[in-house]
Coordinates of C-alpha atoms in Angstrom, one line a residue:
Chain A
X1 CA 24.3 -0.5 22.8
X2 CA 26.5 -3.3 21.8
X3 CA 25.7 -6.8 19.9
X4 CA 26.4 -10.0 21.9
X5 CA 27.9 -12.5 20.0
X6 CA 24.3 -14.2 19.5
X7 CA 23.3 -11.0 18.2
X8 CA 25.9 -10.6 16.1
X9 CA 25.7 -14.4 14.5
X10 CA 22.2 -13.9 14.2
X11 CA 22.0 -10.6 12.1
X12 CA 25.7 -12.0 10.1
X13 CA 24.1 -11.9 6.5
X14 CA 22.9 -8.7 7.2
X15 CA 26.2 -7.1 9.1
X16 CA 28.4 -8.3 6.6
X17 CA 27.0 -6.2 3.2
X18 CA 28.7 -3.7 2.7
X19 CA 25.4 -1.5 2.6
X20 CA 24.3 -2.5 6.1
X21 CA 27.0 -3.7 8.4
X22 CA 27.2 -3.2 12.3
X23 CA 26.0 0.8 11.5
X24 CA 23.3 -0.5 9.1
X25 CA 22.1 -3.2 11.4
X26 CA 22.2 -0.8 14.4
X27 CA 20.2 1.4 13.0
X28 CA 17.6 -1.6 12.2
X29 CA 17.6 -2.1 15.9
X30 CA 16.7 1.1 16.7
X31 CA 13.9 1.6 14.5
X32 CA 10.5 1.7 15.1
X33 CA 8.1 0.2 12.5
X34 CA 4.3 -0.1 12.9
X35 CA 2.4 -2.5 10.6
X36 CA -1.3 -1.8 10.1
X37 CA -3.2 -5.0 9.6
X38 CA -1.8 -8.3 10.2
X39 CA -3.3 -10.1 7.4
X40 CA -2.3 -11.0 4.4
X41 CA 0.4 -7.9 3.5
X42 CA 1.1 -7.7 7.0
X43 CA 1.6 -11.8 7.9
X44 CA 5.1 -11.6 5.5
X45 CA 5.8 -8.1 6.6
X46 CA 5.8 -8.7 10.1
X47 CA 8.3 -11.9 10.1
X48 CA 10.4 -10.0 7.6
X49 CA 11.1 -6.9 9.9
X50 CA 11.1 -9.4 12.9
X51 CA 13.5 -11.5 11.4
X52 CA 15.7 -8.6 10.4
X53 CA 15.8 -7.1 13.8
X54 CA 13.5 -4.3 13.5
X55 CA 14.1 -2.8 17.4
X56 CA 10.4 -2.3 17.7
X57 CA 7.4 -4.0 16.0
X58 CA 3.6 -2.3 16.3
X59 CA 0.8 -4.8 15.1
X60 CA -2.7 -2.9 14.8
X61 CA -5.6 -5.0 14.4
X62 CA -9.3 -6.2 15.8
X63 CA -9.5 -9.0 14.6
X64 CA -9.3 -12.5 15.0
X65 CA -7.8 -15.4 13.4
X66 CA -10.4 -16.9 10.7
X67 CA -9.7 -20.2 8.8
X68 CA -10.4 -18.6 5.7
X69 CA -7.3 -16.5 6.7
X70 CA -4.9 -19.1 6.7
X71 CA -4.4 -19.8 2.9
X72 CA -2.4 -16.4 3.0
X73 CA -1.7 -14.4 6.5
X74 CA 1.4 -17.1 6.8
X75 CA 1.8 -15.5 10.6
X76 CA -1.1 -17.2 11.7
X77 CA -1.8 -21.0 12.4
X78 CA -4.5 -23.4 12.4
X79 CA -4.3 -23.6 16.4
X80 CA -4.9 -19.7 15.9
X81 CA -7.9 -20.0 14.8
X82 CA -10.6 -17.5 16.9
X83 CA -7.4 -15.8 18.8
X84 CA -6.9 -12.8 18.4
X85 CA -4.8 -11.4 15.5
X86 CA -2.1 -9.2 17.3
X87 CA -1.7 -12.2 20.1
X88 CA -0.7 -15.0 17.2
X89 CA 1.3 -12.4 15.4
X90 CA 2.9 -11.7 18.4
X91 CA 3.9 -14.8 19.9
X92 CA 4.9 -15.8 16.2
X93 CA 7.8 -12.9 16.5
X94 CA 8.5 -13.2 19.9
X95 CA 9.2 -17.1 18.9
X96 CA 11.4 -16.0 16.4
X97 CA 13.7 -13.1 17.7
X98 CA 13.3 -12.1 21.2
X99 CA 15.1 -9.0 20.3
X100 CA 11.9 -7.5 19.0
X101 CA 9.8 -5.5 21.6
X102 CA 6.8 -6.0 20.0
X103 CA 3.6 -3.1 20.7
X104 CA 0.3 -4.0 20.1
X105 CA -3.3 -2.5 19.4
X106 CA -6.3 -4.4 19.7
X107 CA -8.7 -1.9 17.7
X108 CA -9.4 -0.8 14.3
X109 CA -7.8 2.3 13.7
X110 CA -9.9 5.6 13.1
X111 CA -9.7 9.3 12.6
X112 CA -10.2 9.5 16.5
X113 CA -6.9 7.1 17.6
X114 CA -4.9 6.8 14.4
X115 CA -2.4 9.5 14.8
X116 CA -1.6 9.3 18.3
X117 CA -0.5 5.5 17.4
X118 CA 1.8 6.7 14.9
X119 CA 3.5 9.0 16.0
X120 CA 5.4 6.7 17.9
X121 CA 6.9 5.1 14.6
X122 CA 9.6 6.1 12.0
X123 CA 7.6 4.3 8.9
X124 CA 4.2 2.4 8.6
X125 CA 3.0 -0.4 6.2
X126 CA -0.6 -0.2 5.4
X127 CA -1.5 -4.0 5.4
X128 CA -5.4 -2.9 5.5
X129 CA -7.7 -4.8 3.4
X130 CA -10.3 -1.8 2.8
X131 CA -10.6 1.0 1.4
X132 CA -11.6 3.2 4.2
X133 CA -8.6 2.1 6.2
X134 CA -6.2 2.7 3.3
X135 CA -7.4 6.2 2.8
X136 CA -7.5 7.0 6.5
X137 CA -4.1 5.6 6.7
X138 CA -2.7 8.1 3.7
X139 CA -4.4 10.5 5.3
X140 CA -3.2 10.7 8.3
X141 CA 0.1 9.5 7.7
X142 CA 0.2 13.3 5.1
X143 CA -0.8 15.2 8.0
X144 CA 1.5 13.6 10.6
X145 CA 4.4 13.4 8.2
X146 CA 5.1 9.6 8.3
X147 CA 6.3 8.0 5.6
X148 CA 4.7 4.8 4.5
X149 CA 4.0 1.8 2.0
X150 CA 1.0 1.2 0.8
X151 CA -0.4 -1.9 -0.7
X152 CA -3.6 -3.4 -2.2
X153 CA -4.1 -6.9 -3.7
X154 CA -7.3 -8.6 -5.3
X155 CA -7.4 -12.0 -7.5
X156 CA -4.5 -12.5 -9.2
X157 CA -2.8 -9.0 -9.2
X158 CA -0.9 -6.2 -6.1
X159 CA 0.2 -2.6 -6.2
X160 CA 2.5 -0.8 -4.3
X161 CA 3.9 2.8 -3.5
X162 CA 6.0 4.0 -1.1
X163 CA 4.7 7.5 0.1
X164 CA 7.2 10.3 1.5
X165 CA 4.8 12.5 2.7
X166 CA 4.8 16.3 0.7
X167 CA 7.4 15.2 -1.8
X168 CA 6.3 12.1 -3.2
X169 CA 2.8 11.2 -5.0
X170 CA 0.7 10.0 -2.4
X171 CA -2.6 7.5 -2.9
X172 CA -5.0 10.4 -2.7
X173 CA -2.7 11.9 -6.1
X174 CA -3.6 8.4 -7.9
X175 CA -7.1 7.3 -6.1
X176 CA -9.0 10.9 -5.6
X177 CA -11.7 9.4 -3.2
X178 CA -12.8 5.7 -2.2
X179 CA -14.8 4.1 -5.2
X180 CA -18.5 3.9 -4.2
X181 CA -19.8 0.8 -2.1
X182 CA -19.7 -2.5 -4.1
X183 CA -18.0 -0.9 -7.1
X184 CA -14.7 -2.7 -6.5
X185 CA -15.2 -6.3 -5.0
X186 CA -13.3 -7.0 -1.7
X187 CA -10.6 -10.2 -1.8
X188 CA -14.1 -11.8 0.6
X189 CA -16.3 -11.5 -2.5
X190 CA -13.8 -11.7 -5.5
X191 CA -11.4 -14.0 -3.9
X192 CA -7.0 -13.5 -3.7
X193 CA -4.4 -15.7 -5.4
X194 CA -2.6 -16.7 -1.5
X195 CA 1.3 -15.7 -2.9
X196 CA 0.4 -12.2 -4.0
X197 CA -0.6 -11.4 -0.5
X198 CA 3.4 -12.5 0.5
X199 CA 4.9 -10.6 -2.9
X200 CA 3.6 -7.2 -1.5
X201 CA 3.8 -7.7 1.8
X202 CA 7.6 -8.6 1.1
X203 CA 8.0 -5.5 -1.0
X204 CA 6.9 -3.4 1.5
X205 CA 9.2 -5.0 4.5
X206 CA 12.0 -3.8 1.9
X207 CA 10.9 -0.3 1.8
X208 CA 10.7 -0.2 5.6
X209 CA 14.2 -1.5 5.6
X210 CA 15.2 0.8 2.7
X211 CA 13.9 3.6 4.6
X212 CA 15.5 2.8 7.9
X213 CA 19.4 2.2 6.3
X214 CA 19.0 5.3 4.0
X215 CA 19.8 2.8 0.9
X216 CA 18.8 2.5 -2.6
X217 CA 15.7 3.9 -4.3
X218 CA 12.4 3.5 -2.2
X219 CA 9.0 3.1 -4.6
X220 CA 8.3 6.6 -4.7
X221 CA 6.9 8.8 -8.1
X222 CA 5.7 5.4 -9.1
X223 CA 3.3 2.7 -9.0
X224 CA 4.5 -0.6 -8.8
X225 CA 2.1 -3.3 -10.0
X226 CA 2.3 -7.2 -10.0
X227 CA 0.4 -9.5 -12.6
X228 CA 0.8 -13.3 -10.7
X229 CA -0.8 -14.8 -14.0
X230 CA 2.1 -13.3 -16.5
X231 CA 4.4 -13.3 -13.1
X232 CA 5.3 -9.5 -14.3
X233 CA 6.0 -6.5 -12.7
X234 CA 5.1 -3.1 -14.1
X235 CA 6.3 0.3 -12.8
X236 CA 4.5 3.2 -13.3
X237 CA 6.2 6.9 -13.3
X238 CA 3.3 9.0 -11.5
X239 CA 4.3 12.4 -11.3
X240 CA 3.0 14.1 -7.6
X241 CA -0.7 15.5 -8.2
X242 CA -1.3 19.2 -8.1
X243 CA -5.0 19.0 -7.9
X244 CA -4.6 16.5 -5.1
X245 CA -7.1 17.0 -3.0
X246 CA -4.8 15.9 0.7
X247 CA -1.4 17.3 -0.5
X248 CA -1.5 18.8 -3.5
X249 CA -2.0 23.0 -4.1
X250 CA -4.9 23.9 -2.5
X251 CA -5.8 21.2 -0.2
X252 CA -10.1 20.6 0.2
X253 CA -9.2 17.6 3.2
X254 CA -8.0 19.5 6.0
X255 CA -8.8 16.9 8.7
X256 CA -9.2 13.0 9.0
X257 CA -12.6 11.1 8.4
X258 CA -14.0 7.7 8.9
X259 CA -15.8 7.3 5.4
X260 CA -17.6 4.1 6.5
X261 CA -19.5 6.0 8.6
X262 CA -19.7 8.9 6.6
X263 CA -21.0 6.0 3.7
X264 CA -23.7 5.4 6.2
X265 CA -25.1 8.6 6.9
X266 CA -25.5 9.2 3.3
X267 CA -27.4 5.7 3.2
X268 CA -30.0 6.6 5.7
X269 CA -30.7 9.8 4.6
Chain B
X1 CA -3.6 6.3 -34.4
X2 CA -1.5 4.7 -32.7
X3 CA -1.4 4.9 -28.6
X4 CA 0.5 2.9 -25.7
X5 CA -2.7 1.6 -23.3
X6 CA -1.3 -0.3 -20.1
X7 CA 2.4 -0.9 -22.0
X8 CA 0.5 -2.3 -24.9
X9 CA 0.4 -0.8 -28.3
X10 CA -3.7 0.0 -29.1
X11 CA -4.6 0.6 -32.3
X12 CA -8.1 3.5 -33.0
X13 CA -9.4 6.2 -34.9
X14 CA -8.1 9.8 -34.2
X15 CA -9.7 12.1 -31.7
X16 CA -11.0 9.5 -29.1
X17 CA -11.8 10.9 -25.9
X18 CA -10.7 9.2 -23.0
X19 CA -14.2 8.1 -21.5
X20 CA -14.6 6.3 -25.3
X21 CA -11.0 4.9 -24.8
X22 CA -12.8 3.4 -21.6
X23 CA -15.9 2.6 -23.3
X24 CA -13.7 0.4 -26.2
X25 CA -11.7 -1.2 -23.7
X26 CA -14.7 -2.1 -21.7
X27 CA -14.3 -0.7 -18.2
X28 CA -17.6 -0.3 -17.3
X29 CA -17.3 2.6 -14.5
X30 CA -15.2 5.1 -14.8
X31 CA -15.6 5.2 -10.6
X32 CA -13.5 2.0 -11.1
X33 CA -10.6 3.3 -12.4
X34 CA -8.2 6.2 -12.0
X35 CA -6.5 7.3 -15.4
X36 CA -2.9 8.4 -16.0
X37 CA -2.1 9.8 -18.9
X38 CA 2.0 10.3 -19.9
X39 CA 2.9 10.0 -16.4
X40 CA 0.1 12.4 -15.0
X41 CA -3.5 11.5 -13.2
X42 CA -6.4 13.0 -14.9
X43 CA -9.3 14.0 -12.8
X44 CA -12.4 12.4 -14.0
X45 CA -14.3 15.3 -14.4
X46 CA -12.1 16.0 -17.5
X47 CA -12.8 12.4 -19.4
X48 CA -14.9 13.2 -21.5
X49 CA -13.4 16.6 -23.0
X50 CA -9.9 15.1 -23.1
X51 CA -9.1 13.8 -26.3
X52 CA -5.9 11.5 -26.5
X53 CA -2.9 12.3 -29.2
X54 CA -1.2 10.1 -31.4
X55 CA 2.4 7.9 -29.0
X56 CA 0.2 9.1 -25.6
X57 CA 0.9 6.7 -22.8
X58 CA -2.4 5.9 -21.3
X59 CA -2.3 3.9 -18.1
X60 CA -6.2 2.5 -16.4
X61 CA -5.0 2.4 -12.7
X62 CA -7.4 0.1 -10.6
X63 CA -8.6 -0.1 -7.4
X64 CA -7.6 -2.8 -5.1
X65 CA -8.8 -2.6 -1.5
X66 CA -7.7 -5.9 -0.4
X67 CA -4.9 -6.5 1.9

C-alpha cells in the first residue's frame, strides 16, 4: 500500500523521526489494536491510536454513555449521553481519521467470548474498571499469547505494566487473586481525580505504539505508578513470579473464569 | 534498623515481620495489598514468618480496579 499525499501530510510528525518514518508509520497502519473498555483509560487511548493511524481500532464495551462519565472518558460527549459506548467512541474516531477501520463489540467480555475477540489483535489495552475484567483479561491474554497493557486508577493515583506474555511479570505475578468484594473501593464509591484516567490511558497508547514499531523499552519487569497529588512517577523493578499461579512454574489456573460469578456462588451457598 | 518502605527511608526495631511492618504502617488488610520485597512479590501466606533485614527494599503494592 502506498500513502496519498493526505496520508502522508497527516502522519508528517510521525514519518519524519527518524525512529518511525514511512516503515515505522506503515507498520502503524497495519496494526491491529483492540482496546478493552472505552472509559476512562480507554477514552485517551483510543484517540491516541486513532490519531496515530493505528490500521485497525477494536472498542469492547456494554455500556452506555453516563453523565457521571464525562468528567473523564474525554471520547464521549454530553450529546452522548444514554448512547451506547462503542457508537460515540466510534463516530468520535471515524470523525477524526477515516483511515481507521474501526471493529466493535457491544458485550462485556467473558471467559466464554474473550479469546476468540483477541486473537484478531497484535496488542490489547485493558481499559476495564474491575477487577474481574482485569484478571480475565491477564488471563486470557497469558494463554492466548497477546501482549498487553494493563492499567488501574483510583482517587488521586494509576499503575501500569506492560505484559509480554511468558517473559515478562504478568498481573497475576503482582496481584495473586482479586481482593475480596468491597475490600478495595471502586472509582463509583471512592471517587477518580478526572486527568489520571488520561495519564494512563496515554501511557498505555505508547506501549501499543512501542510495541507495534519495535522501539525503545516497553513497561515490562516493572510497575509503573503515578501519584497526581506529588505529580510523581515511581517505577518498580518486579522480577517475573515463580509461584505465579497463571504463568509461573507450576501453573494451578489452567483455564479462564468469570470470578463475578464464581463470587456469587460462594455468596448463596 | 533502618529499611526503604515505598522509596522512603523507615526507621524500627530489628526483627519485624512483615505483617507487623503492615500493622505499623497501618494497612488494615493484608487482602489489600500485595508486598514486594527487594524486587520480588511475597506470597501472603509467608507474612507473618518473614522477618525483614536491615537496607531491605519493601514496596506495599495496591489494588486499583478502576479504569
Amino acid at each position: 500500500m502506498d500513502y496519498t499525499d493526505d496520508q502522508l501530510e497527516r502522519y508528517s510528525r510521525h514519518i519524519i523521526l527518524k525512529d518511525v518514518g514511512v516503515e515505522g508509520q506503515m507498520k502503524i497502519s497495519n496494526a491491529k489494536v483492540l482496546v478493552i473498555g472505552a472509559g476512562g483509560l480507554g477514552s485517551p487511548a483510543l484517540l491516541y491510536l486513532a490519531a496515530a493511524g493505528v490500521g485497525t481500532i477494536g472498542i469492547a464495551d456494554g455500556d452506555v454513555v453516563d453523565l457521571s462519565n464525562l468528567q473523564r472518558q474525554v471520547i464521549h460527549a454530553t450529546g452522548d449521553v444514554d448512547t451506547p459506548k462503542i457508537i460515540s467512541a466510534k463516530q468520535k474516531i471515524n470523525n477524526l481519521n477515516p483511515d481507521v477501520n474501526v471493529v466493535t463489540y457491544q458485550e462485556m467480555l467473558t471467559a466464554q467470548n474473550i479469546t476468540k475477540i483477541i486473537e484478531k489483535y497484535d496488542f490489547i489495552i485493558d481499559g476495564t474498571d474491575n477487577f474481574p475484567a482485569k484478571f480475565l483479561v491477564n488471563d486470557a491474554c497469558i494463554f492466548s499469547n497477546k501482549p498487553f497493557s494493563h492499567a488501574g486508577i483510583l482517587k488521586f493515583f494509576g499503575q501500569t505494566i506492560t505484559i509480554i506474555p511468558g517473559v515478562s511479570t504478568c498481573y497475576r505475578c503482582i496481584f495473586h487473586e482479586p481482593p475480596p468484594l468491597d475490600v478495595v473501593p471502586s472509582c463509583a464509591q471512592a471517587g477518580v481525580i478526572g486527568v489520571i484516567a488520561g495519564i494512563l490511558g496515554t501511557l498505555q497508547a505508547n506501549e501499543a505504539i512501542k510495541f507495534i514499531l519495535e522501539k525503545g523499552n516497553l513497561i515490562t519487569n516493572r510497575l509503573m505508578t503515578f501519584d497526581a497529588l506529588e505529580s510523581r512517577f515511581r517505577d518498580l523493578p518486579i522480577e517475573k513470579n515463580p509461584e505465579c499461579p497463571v504463568c509461573g512454574e507450576n501453573p494451578v489456573i489452567t483455564e479462564l473464569m468469570d470470578y463475578e460469578q464464581a463470587a456469587c456462588k460462594i455468596r448463596i451457598q | 534498623m533502618e529499611l526503604m518502605v515505598n522509596g522512603k527511608m523507615f526507621e524500627t526495631t530489628p526483627n519485624i515481620s512483615v505483617i507487623e511492618l503492615l500493622n505499623k504502617k497501618n494497612v488494615e488488610s493484608p487482602d489489600m495489598v500485595s508486598v514486594e520485597i527487594n524486587g520480588k512479590i511475597l506470597s501472603k501466606d509467608k507474612f507473618t514468618i518473614t522477618c525483614l533485614q536491615k537496607n531491605d527494599r519493601i514496596e506495599f503494592l495496591y489494588f486499583m480496579g478502576g479504569g
